[in-house]
Coordinates of C-alpha atoms and ligand atoms in Angstrom, one line a residue:
X101 CA -58.1 18.3 29.2
X102 CA -56.4 18.4 25.9
X103 CA -52.7 17.9 26.0
X104 CA -50.6 20.4 24.1
X105 CA -47.4 19.1 22.6
X106 CA -44.5 21.1 23.9
X107 CA -42.1 22.3 21.1
X108 CA -38.8 21.8 22.8
X109 CA -36.6 22.5 19.8
X110 CA -38.2 25.2 17.7
X111 CA -34.8 26.2 16.3
X112 CA -34.2 22.8 14.9
X113 CA -37.4 23.1 12.9
X114 CA -36.0 26.1 11.0
X115 CA -34.7 24.9 7.6
X116 CA -32.3 27.8 7.5
X117 CA -30.7 26.9 10.9
X118 CA -30.6 23.2 10.0
X119 CA -28.8 23.9 6.8
X120 CA -26.4 26.3 8.4
X121 CA -25.7 23.7 11.1
X122 CA -24.9 21.0 8.6
X123 CA -22.5 23.3 6.7
X124 CA -20.7 24.4 9.9
X125 CA -20.5 20.8 11.2
X126 CA -19.1 19.3 7.9
X127 CA -16.6 22.2 7.5
X128 CA -15.4 21.5 11.0
X129 CA -15.2 17.9 10.2
X130 CA -13.1 18.5 7.1
X131 CA -10.8 20.9 8.9
X132 CA -10.2 18.2 11.6
X133 CA -9.5 15.5 8.9
X134 CA -7.0 17.7 7.1
X135 CA -5.2 18.8 10.2
X136 CA -4.9 15.1 11.3
X137 CA -3.9 13.7 7.9
X138 CA -0.8 12.0 9.1
X139 CA -2.4 10.4 12.1
X140 CA -5.2 9.2 9.8
X141 CA -2.6 7.7 7.6
X142 CA -0.9 6.0 10.5
X143 CA -4.2 4.5 11.7
X144 CA -5.7 3.4 8.5
X145 CA -2.9 2.8 6.0
X146 CA -0.2 1.7 8.4
X147 CA -2.4 -0.8 10.1
X148 CA -3.3 -2.3 6.7
X149 CA 0.2 -2.3 5.2
X150 CA 2.1 -3.6 8.2
X151 CA -0.3 -6.5 8.2
X152 CA 0.6 -7.1 4.5
X153 CA 4.3 -7.1 5.3
X154 CA 3.6 -9.6 8.1
X155 CA 1.8 -11.9 5.6
X156 CA 4.8 -11.9 3.3
X157 CA 7.6 -12.0 5.9
X158 CA 5.8 -15.0 7.5
X159 CA 6.4 -17.0 4.3
X160 CA 10.1 -16.2 4.0
X161 CA 13.3 -17.0 5.9
X162 CA 17.1 -16.6 5.5
X163 CA 16.6 -14.5 2.4
X164 CA 17.6 -11.2 0.8
X165 CA 14.5 -9.4 -0.4
X166 CA 14.2 -6.4 -2.8
X167 CA 11.4 -4.1 -1.7
X168 CA 10.1 -1.9 -4.5
X169 CA 8.4 1.3 -3.2
X170 CA 9.3 0.7 0.5
X171 CA 8.1 4.2 1.3
X172 CA 9.4 5.5 4.7
X173 CA 9.9 1.8 5.7
X174 CA 7.6 2.1 8.7
X175 CA 5.4 -0.9 7.7
X176 CA 8.5 -3.0 7.1
X177 CA 10.2 -1.9 10.3
X178 CA 7.1 -2.9 12.3
X179 CA 8.5 -6.4 12.0
X180 CA 12.2 -5.5 12.5
X181 CA 12.6 -8.2 15.3
X182 CA 11.0 -10.8 13.1
X183 CA 13.4 -9.9 10.3
X184 CA 16.4 -10.4 12.6
X185 CA 15.0 -13.6 14.0
X186 CA 14.5 -15.0 10.5
X187 CA 17.8 -13.7 9.1
X188 CA 16.0 -11.6 6.4
X189 CA 17.7 -8.7 4.8
X190 CA 15.5 -6.1 3.1
X191 CA 16.9 -3.8 0.4
X192 CA 14.4 -1.1 -0.3
X193 CA 14.1 1.2 -3.3
X194 CA 11.8 4.2 -3.4
X195 CA 11.3 6.9 -6.1
X196 CA 10.3 9.7 -3.6
X197 CA 13.3 11.4 -2.0
X198 CA 11.6 12.5 1.2
X199 CA 10.4 9.0 1.9
X200 CA 14.0 7.7 1.5
X201 CA 15.2 10.4 3.9
X202 CA 12.5 9.5 6.5
X203 CA 13.3 5.8 6.0
X204 CA 17.0 6.4 7.0
X205 CA 15.8 8.1 10.2
X206 CA 13.3 5.3 10.9
X207 CA 15.9 2.6 10.3
X208 CA 18.4 4.2 12.6
X209 CA 15.8 4.7 15.4
X210 CA 14.9 1.0 15.2
X211 CA 18.6 0.1 15.2
X212 CA 17.8 -2.1 12.1
X213 CA 20.6 -0.9 9.7
X214 CA 22.1 -4.4 9.4
X215 CA 18.8 -5.8 8.2
X216 CA 17.0 -3.0 6.4
X217 CA 18.5 -0.4 4.0
X218 CA 16.8 2.0 1.5
X219 CA 18.1 3.9 -1.5
X220 CA 16.5 6.4 -3.8
X221 CA 15.7 5.1 -7.3
X222 CA 13.2 3.6 -9.6
X223 CA 12.2 0.0 -10.3
X224 CA 13.0 0.5 -13.9
X225 CA 16.7 1.3 -13.2
X226 CA 18.2 -2.2 -13.7
X227 CA 21.9 -1.1 -13.0
X228 CA 20.7 0.3 -9.7
X229 CA 18.9 -3.0 -8.8
X230 CA 21.9 -5.0 -9.8
X231 CA 24.1 -2.9 -7.5
X232 CA 21.9 -3.7 -4.6
X233 CA 21.8 -7.5 -5.2
X234 CA 23.7 -9.6 -2.6
X235 CA 27.4 -10.1 -3.5
X236 CA 28.6 -13.6 -4.2
X237 CA 28.5 -16.3 -6.8
X238 CA 24.8 -16.1 -7.5
X239 CA 24.5 -12.4 -6.7
X240 CA 20.8 -12.3 -7.0
X241 CA 17.8 -11.7 -4.7
X242 CA 15.8 -14.6 -3.2
X243 CA 12.5 -12.6 -3.5
X244 CA 11.1 -9.3 -4.6
X245 CA 8.2 -7.5 -2.9
X246 CA 5.8 -4.8 -4.2
X247 CA 3.6 -3.5 -1.3
X248 CA 1.0 -1.1 -2.6
X249 CA 3.4 0.1 -5.3
X250 CA 2.5 -1.9 -8.4
X251 CA -0.7 0.1 -9.0
X252 CA 1.3 3.3 -9.0
X253 CA 3.7 2.1 -11.8
X254 CA 3.1 3.2 -15.4
X255 CA 4.1 -0.2 -16.8
X256 CA 3.6 -3.0 -14.2
X257 CA 4.7 -5.7 -16.7
X258 CA 8.0 -3.9 -17.5
X259 CA 8.5 -3.6 -13.8
X260 CA 8.1 -7.3 -13.2
X261 CA 10.5 -8.1 -16.1
X262 CA 13.1 -5.7 -14.7
X263 CA 13.0 -7.2 -11.2
X264 CA 13.0 -10.7 -12.7
X265 CA 16.5 -10.0 -14.0
X266 CA 17.9 -9.6 -10.4
X267 CA 15.9 -12.6 -9.0
X268 CA 17.3 -16.1 -8.6
X269 CA 15.9 -18.8 -10.9
X270 CA 12.6 -20.0 -9.3
X271 CA 12.6 -16.9 -7.1
X272 CA 9.2 -15.4 -6.1
X273 CA 7.7 -12.0 -6.6
X274 CA 5.2 -11.1 -3.9
X275 CA 2.6 -8.4 -4.5
X276 CA 0.2 -7.0 -1.9
X277 CA -2.4 -4.6 -3.2
X278 CA -6.0 -3.7 -3.0
X279 CA -8.0 -4.1 -6.2
X280 CA -11.4 -2.7 -7.2
X281 CA -13.8 -5.5 -8.2
X282 CA -15.8 -3.3 -10.6
X283 CA -16.4 0.3 -11.5
X284 CA -18.6 2.1 -9.0
X285 CA -20.0 5.4 -10.3
X286 CA -18.4 8.2 -8.4
X287 CA -15.6 6.1 -6.8
X288 CA -12.8 7.8 -8.8
X289 CA -14.1 11.2 -7.7
X290 CA -14.4 10.0 -4.1
X291 CA -10.8 8.9 -4.2
X292 CA -9.6 12.2 -5.6
X293 CA -11.5 14.1 -2.9
X294 CA -10.1 11.8 -0.3
X295 CA -6.6 12.8 -1.6
X296 CA -7.5 16.5 -1.2
X297 CA -8.9 16.2 2.3
X298 CA -6.4 13.7 3.8
X299 CA -3.4 14.6 1.5
X300 CA -2.8 10.9 1.0
X301 CA -2.5 9.5 -2.5
X302 CA -4.8 6.5 -2.6
X303 CA -3.5 5.7 -6.1
X304 CA -5.4 5.3 -9.3
X305 CA -8.2 2.8 -9.5
X306 CA -6.8 -0.6 -9.9
X307 CA -9.2 -3.2 -11.3
X308 CA -8.7 -6.8 -10.4
X309 CA -9.4 -8.0 -13.9
X310 CA -6.9 -5.5 -15.5
X311 CA -4.0 -6.5 -13.3
X312 CA -4.9 -10.2 -13.5
X313 CA -4.7 -9.9 -17.2
X314 CA -1.2 -8.6 -16.9
X315 CA -0.1 -11.4 -14.5
X316 CA -1.8 -14.1 -16.7
X317 CA -0.2 -12.8 -19.9
X318 CA 3.2 -12.5 -18.3
X319 CA 5.8 -15.2 -18.7
X320 CA 5.6 -15.9 -15.0
X321 CA 3.4 -18.4 -13.2
X322 CA 0.8 -17.1 -10.8
X323 CA 1.4 -19.6 -7.9
X324 CA -1.0 -17.8 -5.5
X325 CA -3.7 -15.1 -5.6
X326 CA -5.7 -14.9 -2.3
X327 CA -7.3 -12.3 -0.1
X328 CA -5.1 -11.3 2.8
X329 CA -6.6 -12.6 6.0
X330 CA -7.8 -9.7 8.2
X331 CA -7.4 -7.0 5.6
X332 CA -9.8 -5.1 3.3
X333 CA -12.4 -7.4 1.8
X334 CA -15.8 -5.9 0.8
X335 CA -18.1 -5.5 -2.2
X336 CA -15.9 -2.8 -3.7
X337 CA -12.4 -3.9 -3.1
X338 CA -10.2 -6.7 -1.7
X339 CA -6.6 -6.7 -0.6
X340 CA -4.8 -9.6 -2.2
X341 CA -1.4 -11.4 -1.8
X342 CA -0.3 -12.5 -5.3
X343 CA 2.8 -14.6 -5.8
X344 CA 4.5 -15.0 -9.1
X345 CA 7.3 -17.5 -9.9
X346 CA 10.1 -16.4 -12.2
Ligands
SAM595 C1 1.6 3.3 -1.3 S1 3.3 3.5 -1.1 C2 3.7 2.0 -0.2 C3 4.7 2.1 0.8 C4 5.1 0.8 1.5 N1 5.5 -0.2 0.6 C5 4.0 0.3 2.3 O1 3.3 -0.7 1.9 O2 3.7 0.8 3.4 C6 4.0 3.3 -2.7 C7 5.4 3.7 -2.9 O3 5.9 3.4 -4.2 C8 6.8 4.4 -4.5 N2 7.1 4.4 -6.0 C9 6.3 4.9 -7.0 N3 6.8 4.8 -8.2 C10 8.0 4.1 -8.0 C11 9.0 3.6 -8.9 N4 9.0 3.8 -10.2 N5 10.1 2.9 -8.3 C12 10.1 2.7 -7.0 N6 9.2 3.2 -6.1 C13 8.1 3.8 -6.6 C14 6.2 5.7 -4.0 O4 7.2 6.6 -3.8 C15 5.6 5.2 -2.7 O5 6.5 5.4 -1.6
NAG596 C1 5.5 7.5 7.1 O1 4.8 8.0 6.0 C2 3.4 8.3 6.3 C3 2.8 8.7 5.0 O2 3.4 9.9 4.4 C4 3.3 9.3 7.4 O3 2.0 9.6 7.6 C5 4.0 8.8 8.6 O4 3.9 9.7 9.7 C6 5.4 8.4 8.3 N1 6.0 7.9 9.5 C7 7.3 8.1 9.9 C8 7.7 7.5 11.2 O5 8.1 8.6 9.1
NAG597 C1 -6.4 -15.4 -15.1 O1 -6.1 -16.8 -15.0 C2 -6.9 -17.4 -14.0 C3 -6.5 -18.8 -13.8 O2 -6.2 -19.5 -15.1 C4 -8.4 -17.3 -14.4 O3 -9.2 -17.9 -13.5 C5 -8.8 -15.8 -14.6 O4 -10.1 -15.7 -15.1 C6 -7.8 -15.1 -15.5 N1 -8.1 -13.7 -15.5 C7 -8.0 -12.8 -16.5 C8 -8.5 -11.5 -16.3 O5 -7.4 -13.1 -17.5
NAG598 C1 20.3 -11.4 7.4 C2 20.9 -10.3 8.2 O1 21.3 -9.3 7.6 N1 20.9 -10.4 9.5 C3 21.4 -9.5 10.4 C4 20.3 -8.7 11.1 O2 20.8 -7.9 12.1 C5 21.5 -8.6 13.1 C6 22.0 -7.6 14.2 O3 21.1 -6.6 14.4 C7 22.7 -9.3 12.5 O4 23.4 -10.1 13.5 C8 22.2 -10.2 11.4 O5 23.4 -10.7 10.7

């Protein structure tokens, strides 16, 4: 007796229904992504940047740090206890008012006001940076930190030169940042679309060789440039900790 194959899913064989299904499913997916934008940020970005802060804080103790582009301070405050333990004071500056407002709330809720403070302003505002420097005979910072902010700045070299003026002699500038290894066709468009769907600005494309050229041609010594352990490291991009000596 010849076996006849039973067609269990005749509907799935209809190209029209399949196409409609794909469109409906992807639209639902995108709606879900957009409506959960902040929790996606918390999961992906926060996990990544709080690891970066840990990598830097682990190398510092008894110091006053200037944090350029501290955002709403959540990545920094994830290590509030460590900051207290290591007698580290963080003075944050951010150029987005609503992040500064959120930072004040987050600092208060973590009871960290004696170790972390944030003001609105730009890295290029030298008088502002001077006003934040610790008071005293040397009245300069021990270290400066850029976490994910250097790639957003119009003139990174000018930013380094400005912060160098409020940094102690021999002081260190820490930079944590993801860099693209090479141009991947369509990646810029992908990032722009990601911004639309998740409402998070992933920044412009930052190529490792472009920023290395800036560091190499600066008057500062690159004392370290290494992938951050446990962070992004793939064929397209790698997260680095770079340390410059003033
Ligand atoms: C990607 S966020 C990083 C936030 C935080 N440092 C972290 O790692 O979680 C970059 C921040 O840089 C800030 N920023 C951009 N331009 C700036 C400038 N000229 N001066 C100070 N901050 C700036 C932005 O407002 C933004 O909060
Ligand atoms: C911090 O900022 C990010 C990005 O805008 C946001 O998703 C997150 O909810 C904020 N967290 C707090 C506690 O303000
Ligand atoms: C920067 O300097 C390092 C060490 O001297 C070198 O290996 C690297 O190729 C340089 N990169 C650029 C883009 O100038
Ligand atoms: C260096 C610094 O500012 N340390 C302070 C951190 O906060 C604790 C109390 O929360 C103070 O006792 C430290 O002096």
